[in-house]
Amino acid sequence: MPALPPGGELESRAVLKACIEARAALAELKQAAERIPNQAMLINTLPLLEAKDSVKCHSARRSFSFIPS
């Protein structure tokens, strides 16, 4: 395994540019989440959606008809 931290430049121009874009996207997400009256409902559905997508990826034969698409 390579030694940590890596020897190269970590804060390159490309990385910093990506950080700016990520920060803007997170700010938009935060604003959208604040408009949801029951945020717990959104958070509690994320594992179900992830499981549904995971099953699709792995071609499992299981019914998730109780989860809306």
XYZ file of C-alpha atoms in Angstrom:
69
model
C 0.000 0.000 0.000
C 1.235 3.504 -0.736
C 2.207 5.772 2.128
C -0.287 8.378 3.306
C -0.703 11.210 2.620
C -0.045 10.970 -1.112
C 2.996 12.829 -2.344
C 1.242 14.800 -5.081
C -0.642 18.055 -4.981
C -4.047 17.520 -3.336
C -5.490 20.977 -3.882
C -5.099 21.182 -7.615
C -7.058 23.656 -9.706
C -9.384 20.876 -10.927
C -10.107 19.667 -7.386
C -10.848 23.168 -6.116
C -13.119 23.829 -9.094
C -15.021 20.594 -8.371
C -15.366 21.643 -4.718
C -17.015 24.913 -5.758
C -19.510 23.053 -7.957
C -20.221 20.522 -5.198
C -20.797 23.286 -2.654
C -23.303 24.990 -4.976
C -25.137 21.693 -5.541
C -25.310 21.050 -1.795
C -26.691 24.548 -1.211
C -29.450 23.879 -3.759
C -30.225 20.567 -2.093
C -30.401 22.214 1.318
C -32.848 24.830 0.034
C -35.021 22.144 -1.557
C -34.991 20.072 1.643
C -36.082 23.070 3.720
C -39.267 23.310 1.619
C -40.272 19.734 2.486
C -42.707 19.802 5.418
C -41.700 16.368 6.774
C -38.000 15.844 6.062
C -37.945 12.572 8.000
C -40.234 11.068 5.364
C -37.652 11.832 2.660
C -34.748 10.526 4.730
C -36.596 7.326 5.639
C -37.361 6.521 1.988
C -33.727 6.747 0.851
C -32.758 3.238 2.072
C -35.813 1.785 0.320
C -34.929 3.517 -2.943
C -31.314 2.406 -2.654
C -32.404 -1.182 -2.032
C -34.755 -1.064 -5.012
C -31.990 0.218 -7.301
C -29.507 -2.289 -5.896
C -31.840 -5.152 -6.683
C -32.254 -3.858 -10.231
C -28.467 -3.700 -10.633
C -27.949 -7.239 -9.403
C -30.865 -8.697 -11.392
C -32.416 -10.215 -8.298
C -35.909 -11.619 -8.653
C -37.735 -9.992 -5.801
C -40.911 -7.928 -5.688
C -40.746 -4.331 -4.529
C -44.240 -3.468 -5.688
C -44.868 -1.630 -2.397
C -42.204 0.942 -3.336
C -43.385 3.618 -5.770
C -41.191 4.142 -8.832
